[in-house]
């Protein structure tokens, strides 16, 4: 335990803006629950999700992307709904956050050229100028009366939000939303007072902020998110970002500096806006630090892949920013701020930046975390459950899945025996322990080990469970978490001395030298190619299918594509290996037979669940569960969620 008042004096210090007091400098960025009811309100499940962040000690908790344009029904969210007396969930959300000591914040946005993405028929979307979007979408230049209407709507929405109990407004002027579209010198080529100079291009945002202050009072805090840089060569850079900030200085109380314009430039800027595991922690802080040099009246906030409290404290102590925003870090561990204040920093569950939360939230309507099985399940987790009948639980396998199962069962008061046949906990994923961009995953494994060591779990390493062993233990419940094994493809030459499994190369990359060909463009193969490239080893990838296999996580696939492009890693799609020789791989490609010379060939073609290994224990206890990869090969999210679900209800039904 550390002394937080000495180690994190800046991070835990209070902050007052206008008439609002923030209890520390750790703010929750607008990472929304996907739970939205048909009229555009957050559901009660969403209310509980935001309250959980407030319970965890965040100073401010932001509900994001409420659209102010009454013509735009983008994703069914528009804050005019909060003015209707029948709609109380916005107020419930604000009240829930406040009663836990945090400041509720509503982020208002104008979608602009991305409006009517799903509805609106043939109506054009509004933009700075006339233009065509991909897929034939028409964009019409906003007339001045429409701009003035939207400015008024910002004020109306903010006033309604204040009446609903929100204590700060954030304007979304980053990531390609409407206000940034006007700020952008590339998109905004108008010649009237809304375009041209930086002052003119920022006029829309400045007037919107001033309108909110006029409606809600000068002491009512207003923040604006901006992109300090659009990152890529076709967008503006930090010099223009600073000029934009200078125009906003003194109008907004906080200038919240992010990066990117995600709907314009694809994988690279997306992976920097939602910082992927392949970039250093705090890679975007430099933009906030530069902006801070150019503003005199507004506070500056930074955001983007931050999960180390020592780094965050250093950012504040050195004057690079005044406020730290966390998005996925508080999805992964909503108790992060409380743990900092209590000096329990070693117990923080750090975000792996795997982007499962984003993928499942956007594409499946379920915001969840790969290593926090409780987030997004707050009403389920915190409701009263019957006291469990104490059970003797045998968990077979000490990988990611088995560790979570044992921890959950032990927390619920059961007698737990955890057996692992090797000499350490962590399972097959330990092969990636030295991979630089997987250090947060390794930190998670170490945290789980620590929690097991502090618990009453009977841990037995170097213990292979046999049928006799399981029966001798006389458990009430057996949880089989025996995992999966690599698939060895049936290719002539697969047993040659120059052929390796991906897991072996992760453990010992010195096995391969010279020219390398990887078979399989799933995440295992592509991440291995990225890892080898970082070590100075070039690898090519041959893939039978026509694209990278995303394993259900399309957002991490974008991060992979970003790195593959930046590191010039060749991938040959629709290419099947038919023979491996001592000189390389003979393949059947789209244009016929092709040979790829290689000194080493690595196969990464998937895993197979150890069904039979698990099922042999099914009759050794009255209750039996197969969880994680011995049931279905998937990912860490599947491992932890099945482990948590199976263990939580033991003795309760």
XYZ file of C-alpha atoms in Angstrom:
653
model
C 0.000 0.000 0.000
C 1.284 3.469 -0.903
C 0.568 6.814 0.735
C -1.789 8.348 -1.815
C -1.534 11.845 -0.337
C 2.195 11.801 -1.051
C 2.303 9.776 -4.272
C -0.821 11.153 -5.969
C -1.257 14.605 -4.481
C -2.224 16.175 -7.820
C -4.435 13.323 -8.977
C -6.607 13.281 -5.849
C -6.719 17.037 -5.295
C -10.171 18.660 -5.605
C -11.021 21.154 -8.337
C -13.667 23.873 -8.440
C -15.041 25.208 -11.723
C -17.682 27.905 -11.477
C -20.024 26.755 -8.742
C -19.253 23.060 -9.127
C -16.771 21.118 -6.983
C -15.004 18.042 -8.405
C -13.556 15.714 -5.775
C -10.418 14.808 -7.752
C -8.835 15.108 -11.215
C -9.953 11.674 -12.510
C -12.932 12.134 -14.844
C -14.948 9.423 -16.616
C -14.958 9.957 -20.372
C -18.194 9.436 -22.308
C -18.156 5.675 -22.845
C -21.868 4.936 -23.086
C -23.789 1.868 -22.154
C -25.560 0.516 -25.215
C -28.774 0.266 -23.187
C -31.091 2.851 -24.754
C -34.869 2.561 -24.740
C -36.861 3.379 -27.883
C -37.556 7.065 -27.177
C -33.857 7.851 -26.847
C -33.401 7.767 -23.093
C -30.794 5.752 -21.221
C -32.379 2.630 -19.761
C -32.346 1.805 -16.066
C -29.500 -0.619 -16.820
C -27.554 2.323 -18.256
C -28.349 4.412 -15.181
C -26.856 1.676 -12.989
C -23.757 1.469 -15.212
C -23.059 5.195 -14.858
C -23.774 5.118 -11.134
C -21.202 2.317 -10.775
C -18.509 4.627 -12.148
C -19.543 7.296 -9.649
C -19.409 4.715 -6.834
C -15.834 3.981 -7.911
C -14.703 7.512 -7.094
C -14.584 9.311 -10.454
C -14.990 13.062 -10.029
C -17.187 13.478 -13.116
C -19.192 10.920 -15.085
C -20.199 11.761 -18.649
C -23.138 10.485 -20.686
C -22.072 10.852 -24.300
C -23.238 11.844 -27.757
C -26.688 13.323 -27.206
C -27.572 14.947 -30.526
C -29.034 18.452 -30.460
C -30.454 18.566 -34.003
C -34.207 17.808 -33.877
C -34.041 16.668 -37.513
C -31.375 14.070 -36.786
C -32.540 10.809 -35.251
C -29.087 9.302 -35.348
C -29.164 6.204 -33.131
C -32.379 7.455 -31.549
C -30.662 9.882 -29.144
C -31.551 13.527 -28.993
C -31.654 15.582 -25.808
C -34.874 17.389 -26.744
C -36.366 14.231 -25.286
C -35.254 15.295 -21.815
C -37.603 18.276 -22.048
C -40.609 15.935 -22.147
C -42.153 15.482 -18.716
C -42.749 11.769 -19.379
C -39.029 11.111 -19.758
C -37.312 10.806 -16.404
C -34.313 8.562 -17.020
C -31.934 11.412 -17.830
C -32.839 12.892 -14.455
C -32.504 9.480 -12.816
C -29.034 9.117 -14.298
C -27.962 12.560 -13.072
C -29.408 11.871 -9.626
C -27.733 8.464 -9.368
C -24.334 9.941 -10.235
C -24.761 12.860 -7.831
C -25.788 10.747 -4.872
C -22.468 8.903 -5.199
C -20.516 12.169 -4.952
C -19.651 12.659 -8.634
C -20.616 15.399 -11.075
C -23.025 14.250 -13.829
C -22.049 15.570 -17.262
C -24.019 15.460 -20.514
C -22.105 15.522 -23.790
C -23.951 17.320 -26.567
C -23.090 16.834 -30.200
C -24.158 17.827 -33.671
C -23.520 14.980 -36.109
C -23.252 17.145 -39.228
C -22.256 15.133 -42.283
C -22.802 11.895 -40.367
C -26.425 12.729 -39.550
C -29.308 10.519 -40.676
C -26.911 7.624 -40.941
C -29.706 5.118 -40.387
C -32.844 7.149 -41.108
C -33.814 10.284 -42.942
C -34.530 8.769 -46.350
C -33.361 10.966 -49.197
C -32.795 14.038 -47.039
C -29.216 15.275 -47.283
C -27.148 15.612 -44.135
C -25.826 19.029 -43.165
C -22.153 19.931 -43.546
C -19.936 22.999 -43.927
C -20.166 22.756 -47.732
C -21.880 20.670 -50.402
C -20.156 17.323 -50.828
C -20.697 13.649 -51.540
C -20.060 11.013 -48.926
C -19.178 7.384 -49.657
C -22.108 5.214 -50.740
C -23.730 8.176 -52.435
C -24.851 10.079 -49.331
C -25.476 13.735 -50.154
C -24.212 16.538 -47.920
C -25.741 20.005 -48.162
C -23.994 23.189 -47.048
C -25.683 24.531 -43.927
C -27.361 27.891 -44.510
C -26.728 30.460 -41.813
C -30.230 30.126 -40.421
C -29.623 26.402 -39.837
C -26.309 27.115 -38.094
C -28.011 29.638 -35.839
C -30.799 27.148 -35.136
C -28.301 24.509 -34.019
C -26.526 27.053 -31.811
C -29.887 27.793 -30.200
C -30.553 24.064 -29.824
C -27.253 23.651 -27.952
C -28.558 26.214 -25.484
C -31.991 24.575 -25.251
C -30.532 21.136 -24.696
C -28.064 22.384 -22.076
C -30.835 24.205 -20.208
C -32.975 21.047 -20.251
C -29.977 19.028 -19.042
C -29.367 21.465 -16.191
C -33.010 21.181 -15.164
C -32.666 17.386 -15.256
C -29.794 17.624 -12.765
C -26.670 17.596 -14.929
C -23.986 19.906 -13.533
C -21.719 20.327 -16.560
C -22.101 20.250 -20.325
C -19.491 18.904 -22.709
C -19.632 19.816 -26.401
C -18.285 17.169 -28.761
C -15.998 19.052 -31.116
C -13.691 16.137 -31.961
C -13.617 12.773 -33.768
C -15.291 14.025 -36.915
C -18.491 15.393 -35.348
C -20.177 18.521 -36.703
C -18.346 21.197 -34.733
C -14.998 19.736 -35.790
C -16.187 19.565 -39.387
C -16.513 23.352 -39.249
C -13.156 23.711 -37.469
C -11.365 21.658 -40.131
C -9.568 23.698 -42.809
C -9.806 20.677 -45.115
C -13.573 20.228 -44.907
C -14.647 23.791 -44.274
C -13.858 25.851 -47.375
C -16.671 28.357 -46.880
C -16.015 32.001 -47.691
C -18.548 33.582 -45.308
C -18.151 34.302 -41.586
C -18.345 30.565 -40.819
C -15.250 29.590 -42.816
C -11.786 30.659 -43.932
C -9.767 31.851 -40.945
C -9.428 29.822 -37.762
C -11.556 32.417 -35.990
C -14.358 31.985 -38.527
C -14.150 28.204 -38.518
C -14.420 28.154 -34.709
C -17.282 30.650 -34.607
C -19.918 27.877 -34.577
C -18.390 26.240 -31.479
C -17.677 29.532 -29.688
C -21.236 30.767 -30.169
C -22.637 27.421 -29.005
C -20.589 27.626 -25.794
C -21.609 31.242 -25.235
C -25.259 30.333 -25.831
C -25.061 27.647 -23.139
C -23.480 30.108 -20.715
C -26.237 32.611 -21.477
C -28.980 30.046 -20.848
C -27.432 28.223 -17.885
C -25.360 30.918 -16.182
C -21.726 31.964 -16.290
C -20.940 29.744 -13.288
C -22.286 26.647 -15.031
C -19.254 24.693 -16.332
C -18.949 24.056 -20.055
C -16.318 21.817 -21.608
C -15.464 21.155 -25.235
C -13.689 18.133 -26.694
C -11.409 18.915 -29.599
C -8.986 16.956 -31.705
C -5.580 18.480 -31.084
C -4.537 16.830 -34.332
C -6.325 14.795 -36.956
C -3.146 12.646 -36.905
C -2.902 11.768 -40.582
C -1.310 13.780 -43.381
C -4.634 14.776 -44.959
C -5.880 16.301 -41.703
C -4.770 19.264 -39.632
C -1.883 18.954 -37.188
C -1.125 20.231 -33.717
C -0.289 23.759 -34.900
C -3.837 24.198 -36.146
C -5.127 22.376 -33.052
C -3.456 25.038 -30.902
C -4.956 27.832 -32.990
C -8.385 26.246 -32.504
C -7.785 26.044 -28.744
C -6.798 29.727 -28.664
C -10.189 30.633 -30.126
C -11.992 28.541 -27.502
C -9.851 29.767 -24.591
C -11.940 31.592 -21.989
C -15.227 30.565 -23.563
C -15.027 26.923 -22.453
C -14.013 26.172 -18.873
C -12.259 22.981 -20.003
C -10.637 22.182 -23.338
C -10.545 18.400 -23.509
C -7.878 17.380 -26.032
C -8.277 14.154 -27.959
C -7.136 13.326 -31.506
C -8.506 12.086 -34.806
C -11.467 12.336 -37.114
C -12.571 8.727 -37.117
C -15.181 8.814 -39.831
C -12.839 10.330 -42.381
C -9.547 8.497 -42.253
C -10.133 4.882 -41.181
C -8.004 2.477 -39.158
C -5.012 4.653 -38.289
C -6.904 7.553 -36.760
C -9.466 5.223 -35.139
C -6.639 3.374 -33.405
C -5.243 6.650 -32.088
C -8.587 8.047 -30.956
C -9.334 4.750 -29.203
C -5.696 4.084 -28.404
C -4.903 0.498 -29.353
C -2.532 -1.808 -27.474
C 0.117 -1.224 -30.121
C 0.716 2.400 -29.056
C 2.440 3.561 -25.851
C 0.311 4.573 -22.898
C -0.294 8.295 -23.028
C 0.662 8.585 -26.704
C -1.778 11.494 -27.115
C -0.753 13.460 -24.018
C 1.728 15.507 -26.058
C -1.164 17.195 -27.866
C -2.810 18.316 -24.634
C 0.578 19.507 -23.359
C 1.092 21.620 -26.466
C -2.426 23.057 -26.280
C -1.835 23.976 -22.629
C 1.031 26.216 -23.706
C -1.379 28.237 -25.863
C -4.333 28.783 -23.518
C -4.485 31.136 -20.556
C -8.007 30.923 -19.124
C -9.327 27.412 -19.788
C -8.253 24.231 -18.041
C -6.870 21.456 -20.246
C -7.822 17.780 -20.034
C -6.055 14.840 -21.641
C -7.363 11.407 -22.604
C -6.391 8.249 -24.451
C -5.239 4.853 -23.185
C -4.158 6.037 -19.726
C -4.236 3.400 -16.992
C -1.092 3.935 -14.877
C -1.776 6.258 -11.924
C 1.921 7.117 -11.597
C 2.023 8.289 -15.203
C -1.203 10.227 -14.680
C 0.200 11.950 -11.587
C 3.338 12.886 -13.532
C 1.237 14.425 -16.324
C -0.498 16.692 -13.814
C 2.624 17.422 -11.768
C 4.574 18.563 -14.838
C 1.766 20.815 -16.051
C 0.965 18.900 -19.228
C -2.720 18.849 -18.279
C -5.051 19.793 -15.437
C -7.474 16.863 -15.683
C -7.158 13.196 -16.622
C -10.007 11.566 -18.515
C -10.387 7.794 -18.525
C -12.673 5.829 -20.813
C -11.982 2.122 -21.060
C -9.898 2.220 -17.866
C -13.096 2.817 -15.872
C -14.971 0.159 -17.814
C -12.246 -2.291 -16.880
C -12.069 -1.128 -13.267
C -14.643 1.444 -12.113
C -12.967 1.343 -8.678
C -9.767 2.840 -10.159
C -10.105 6.282 -8.458
C -11.000 4.751 -5.092
C -8.023 2.402 -5.297
C -5.730 5.342 -6.072
C -7.023 7.321 -3.094
C -6.703 4.291 -0.799
C -3.175 3.563 -2.003
C -4.221 0.193 -3.439
C -2.721 0.812 -6.863
C -1.409 -2.753 -7.153
C -5.028 -3.928 -7.106
C -6.097 -1.844 -10.109
C -7.314 -4.001 -12.976
C -5.667 -2.270 -15.927
C -7.342 -2.100 -19.305
C -5.688 -4.336 -21.928
C -6.921 -2.034 -24.723
C -8.303 -5.080 -26.546
C -11.361 -3.054 -27.695
C -13.843 -5.826 -26.921
C -15.953 -3.276 -25.051
C -16.248 -1.124 -28.159
C -16.927 -4.020 -30.522
C -19.629 -5.596 -28.378
C -21.149 -2.259 -27.433
C -21.486 -1.034 -31.016
C -22.186 -4.242 -32.872
C -23.962 -6.368 -30.265
C -25.567 -3.697 -28.101
C -23.803 -4.965 -24.979
C -20.997 -2.942 -23.386
C -18.853 -5.506 -21.586
C -15.194 -6.004 -20.687
C -12.883 -8.926 -21.387
C -11.476 -8.947 -17.855
C -14.265 -7.337 -15.807
C -17.253 -9.686 -15.929
C -19.429 -7.373 -13.818
C -19.437 -4.191 -15.924
C -22.681 -3.670 -17.796
C -24.367 -6.127 -15.415
C -24.777 -3.734 -12.484
C -28.474 -4.350 -11.823
C -27.796 -8.080 -11.861
C -24.642 -7.926 -9.758
C -25.914 -5.591 -7.054
C -29.382 -7.005 -6.591
C -29.904 -9.249 -3.567
C -29.359 -12.952 -4.217
C -30.144 -15.854 -1.909
C -27.312 -16.775 0.425
C -25.564 -19.675 -1.303
C -25.428 -23.118 0.199
C -21.730 -23.603 0.857
C -20.183 -26.028 -1.619
C -16.852 -27.749 -2.112
C -15.673 -26.648 -5.552
C -12.873 -28.233 -7.572
C -11.567 -26.039 -10.401
C -9.455 -27.957 -12.913
C -7.086 -25.674 -14.792
C -5.342 -22.499 -13.672
C -5.468 -20.428 -16.835
C -7.414 -17.194 -17.347
C -10.716 -19.069 -17.075
C -9.920 -21.203 -14.039
C -8.491 -18.283 -12.070
C -11.651 -16.217 -12.551
C -13.877 -19.162 -11.649
C -11.926 -19.833 -8.462
C -11.906 -16.167 -7.405
C -15.654 -15.746 -7.956
C -16.558 -18.974 -6.159
C -14.302 -18.110 -3.226
C -15.799 -14.616 -2.909
C -19.207 -16.237 -2.592
C -18.051 -18.246 0.400
C -17.365 -21.664 -1.099
C -14.441 -23.977 -0.303
C -12.391 -23.872 -3.485
C -9.573 -26.126 -4.639
C -7.739 -24.862 -7.733
C -5.489 -27.363 -9.495
C -3.009 -26.477 -12.215
C -0.830 -29.122 -13.818
C 2.053 -26.712 -14.501
C 4.103 -24.809 -11.997
C 2.420 -21.422 -12.491
C -0.994 -19.846 -13.048
C -1.889 -18.206 -16.329
C -2.276 -21.000 -18.864
C -1.360 -20.877 -22.526
C -1.519 -17.094 -22.705
C 1.731 -16.963 -20.692
C 3.558 -17.507 -23.956
C 2.938 -13.787 -24.640
C 4.427 -12.582 -21.350
C 7.344 -10.811 -23.055
C 5.303 -9.213 -25.850
C 5.549 -5.454 -25.322
C 2.011 -4.629 -26.415
C 0.575 -7.370 -24.166
C 2.017 -6.116 -20.886
C -1.395 -5.055 -19.612
C -2.594 -8.616 -20.144
C 0.367 -9.913 -18.157
C -0.386 -7.367 -15.424
C -3.910 -8.795 -15.256
C -2.558 -12.323 -14.814
C -0.286 -11.114 -11.997
C -3.252 -9.338 -10.370
C -5.367 -12.501 -10.507
C -2.487 -14.482 -8.991
C -2.255 -11.923 -6.203
C -5.995 -12.113 -5.486
C -5.767 -15.909 -5.305
C -2.793 -15.696 -2.937
C -4.772 -13.378 -0.622
C -7.885 -15.583 -0.688
C -8.804 -18.842 1.040
C -8.427 -20.771 -2.218
C -6.509 -24.027 -1.846
C -4.068 -23.622 -4.755
C -2.293 -26.764 -5.918
C 0.321 -26.233 -8.612
C 2.103 -29.074 -10.421
C -1.062 -31.098 -9.917
C -2.608 -32.958 -12.821
C -6.159 -33.980 -11.989
C -7.078 -37.561 -12.891
C -10.455 -39.258 -12.476
C -9.250 -40.924 -9.293
C -7.942 -37.616 -7.947
C -11.228 -35.828 -8.678
C -13.297 -38.559 -7.035
C -11.010 -38.622 -4.007
C -11.582 -34.897 -3.446
C -15.369 -35.520 -3.251
C -16.348 -32.107 -4.599
C -19.947 -30.901 -4.803
C -19.073 -28.980 -7.959
C -16.433 -29.496 -10.635
C -15.510 -26.658 -12.944
C -13.493 -27.836 -15.919
C -11.302 -25.086 -17.351
C -8.790 -27.232 -19.188
C -8.538 -24.986 -22.239
C -7.661 -25.793 -25.817
C -4.752 -26.982 -27.932
C -3.261 -25.649 -31.177
C -4.569 -27.152 -34.390
C -1.850 -28.775 -36.475
C -2.864 -28.500 -40.135
C -2.656 -31.554 -42.386
C -0.078 -30.231 -44.814
C 2.751 -32.309 -46.249
C 5.959 -31.208 -44.521
C 4.220 -29.889 -41.386
C 6.655 -31.889 -39.237
C 9.775 -30.511 -40.905
C 12.489 -29.138 -38.620
C 11.834 -25.580 -39.919
C 8.139 -25.579 -38.885
C 6.973 -24.169 -35.538
C 3.752 -23.559 -33.623
C 2.924 -19.928 -32.963
C 2.909 -20.420 -29.182
C 6.467 -21.747 -29.254
C 7.686 -18.720 -31.214
C 5.919 -16.328 -28.849
C 7.810 -17.984 -25.998
C 11.115 -18.040 -27.824
C 11.303 -15.803 -30.901
C 14.977 -16.696 -31.329
C 13.757 -19.971 -32.838
C 13.158 -18.197 -36.147
C 15.655 -16.328 -38.288
C 15.853 -15.101 -41.837
C 12.734 -15.295 -43.990
C 9.544 -16.214 -42.108
C 6.121 -17.255 -43.395
C 3.156 -17.460 -41.012
C 0.172 -19.630 -41.937
C -3.022 -17.972 -40.690
C -4.161 -14.347 -40.504
C -6.220 -14.506 -37.358
C -5.202 -12.397 -34.381
C -2.609 -14.970 -33.272
C -0.811 -14.880 -36.623
C -1.085 -11.151 -37.289
C -0.060 -10.160 -33.757
C 2.885 -12.549 -34.015
C 3.968 -10.865 -37.252
C 3.759 -7.477 -35.540
C 5.766 -8.775 -32.565
C 8.451 -10.251 -34.807
C 8.636 -7.009 -36.794
C 9.297 -5.135 -33.559
C 12.191 -7.566 -32.978
C 13.593 -6.902 -36.439
C 12.262 -10.119 -38.030
C 10.217 -9.762 -41.214
C 7.331 -12.162 -41.708
C 4.821 -12.747 -44.476
C 1.368 -14.220 -43.857
C -0.587 -16.678 -46.013
C -4.328 -16.881 -45.297
C -6.875 -19.264 -46.828
C -9.765 -16.817 -46.411
C -10.260 -13.441 -48.018
C -9.707 -11.277 -44.934
C -8.219 -11.132 -41.444
C -10.332 -13.209 -39.077
C -11.557 -10.887 -36.315
C -12.813 -13.496 -33.838
C -15.828 -11.288 -33.125
C -13.768 -8.203 -32.287
C -13.909 -6.016 -35.379
C -12.475 -2.972 -33.591
C -9.273 -4.768 -32.640
C -9.118 -5.876 -36.253
C -8.917 -2.170 -37.163
C -5.976 -1.827 -34.785
C -4.327 -4.832 -36.443
C -4.900 -3.337 -39.906
C -3.335 -0.082 -38.710
C -0.157 -1.881 -37.621
C -0.034 -4.174 -40.663
C -0.121 -1.091 -42.895
C 2.400 0.894 -40.853
C 4.852 -1.992 -40.611
C 4.390 -3.137 -44.228
C 3.543 -6.726 -43.345
C 2.510 -8.645 -46.480
C -0.648 -10.771 -46.222
C -1.623 -13.068 -49.082
C -5.359 -13.760 -48.912
C -7.223 -16.629 -50.580
C -3.933 -18.498 -50.416
C -3.817 -22.096 -49.194
C -0.589 -23.827 -48.184
C -0.341 -27.188 -49.960
C 3.204 -28.247 -49.073
C 6.007 -27.132 -46.780
C 9.559 -27.772 -47.930
C 12.899 -27.026 -46.328
C 13.047 -23.914 -48.512
C 9.577 -22.492 -48.028
C 5.859 -22.983 -48.625
C 4.112 -24.035 -51.810
C 0.663 -22.437 -51.967
C -2.397 -22.333 -54.165
C -3.275 -18.677 -54.621
C -5.905 -16.735 -56.551
C -3.713 -16.811 -59.659
C -2.535 -20.402 -59.335
C 0.458 -22.029 -57.682
C 2.942 -19.779 -55.910
C 6.019 -20.497 -53.786
C 7.085 -18.362 -50.803
C 10.694 -18.864 -49.814
C 11.154 -19.246 -46.061
C 13.778 -20.274 -43.559
C 11.043 -20.785 -40.967
C 7.332 -21.553 -41.246
C 4.954 -20.873 -38.339
C 1.436 -22.253 -38.210
C -1.249 -20.215 -36.461
C -4.400 -21.760 -37.883
C -6.471 -21.921 -34.739
C -7.182 -23.865 -31.571
C -9.370 -26.864 -30.781
C -11.319 -27.181 -27.516
C -10.336 -30.065 -25.257
C -13.889 -31.407 -25.021
C -12.976 -34.971 -24.094
C -10.435 -33.884 -21.478
C -13.161 -31.850 -19.753
C -16.079 -34.255 -20.170
C -14.297 -37.139 -18.482
C -14.946 -35.368 -15.157
C -18.678 -34.870 -15.754
C -19.716 -37.729 -13.433
C -17.329 -36.931 -10.596
C -19.623 -34.387 -8.891
C -23.333 -33.659 -8.672
C -22.784 -30.331 -10.503
C -20.430 -29.969 -13.444
C -19.502 -26.943 -15.586
C -17.363 -26.678 -18.710
C -16.162 -23.123 -19.164
C -13.884 -21.137 -21.430
C -11.947 -22.660 -24.282
C -12.579 -26.313 -23.399
C -16.185 -25.558 -24.321
C -15.592 -23.258 -27.311
C -12.472 -21.587 -28.612
C -13.047 -17.859 -28.420
C -11.251 -15.103 -26.494
C -10.525 -13.776 -23.018
C -13.947 -12.133 -22.862
C -15.615 -15.515 -23.333
C -13.260 -17.110 -20.804
C -13.940 -14.658 -17.982
C -17.660 -14.245 -18.640
C -18.357 -18.004 -18.645
C -16.192 -18.432 -15.540
C -17.977 -15.663 -13.666
C -21.459 -16.792 -14.702
C -20.904 -20.419 -13.712
C -19.312 -19.609 -10.351
C -21.642 -16.847 -9.241
C -24.713 -19.064 -9.039
C -23.120 -22.074 -7.339
C -25.258 -23.107 -4.374
C -28.027 -20.698 -5.337
C -30.275 -22.895 -7.459
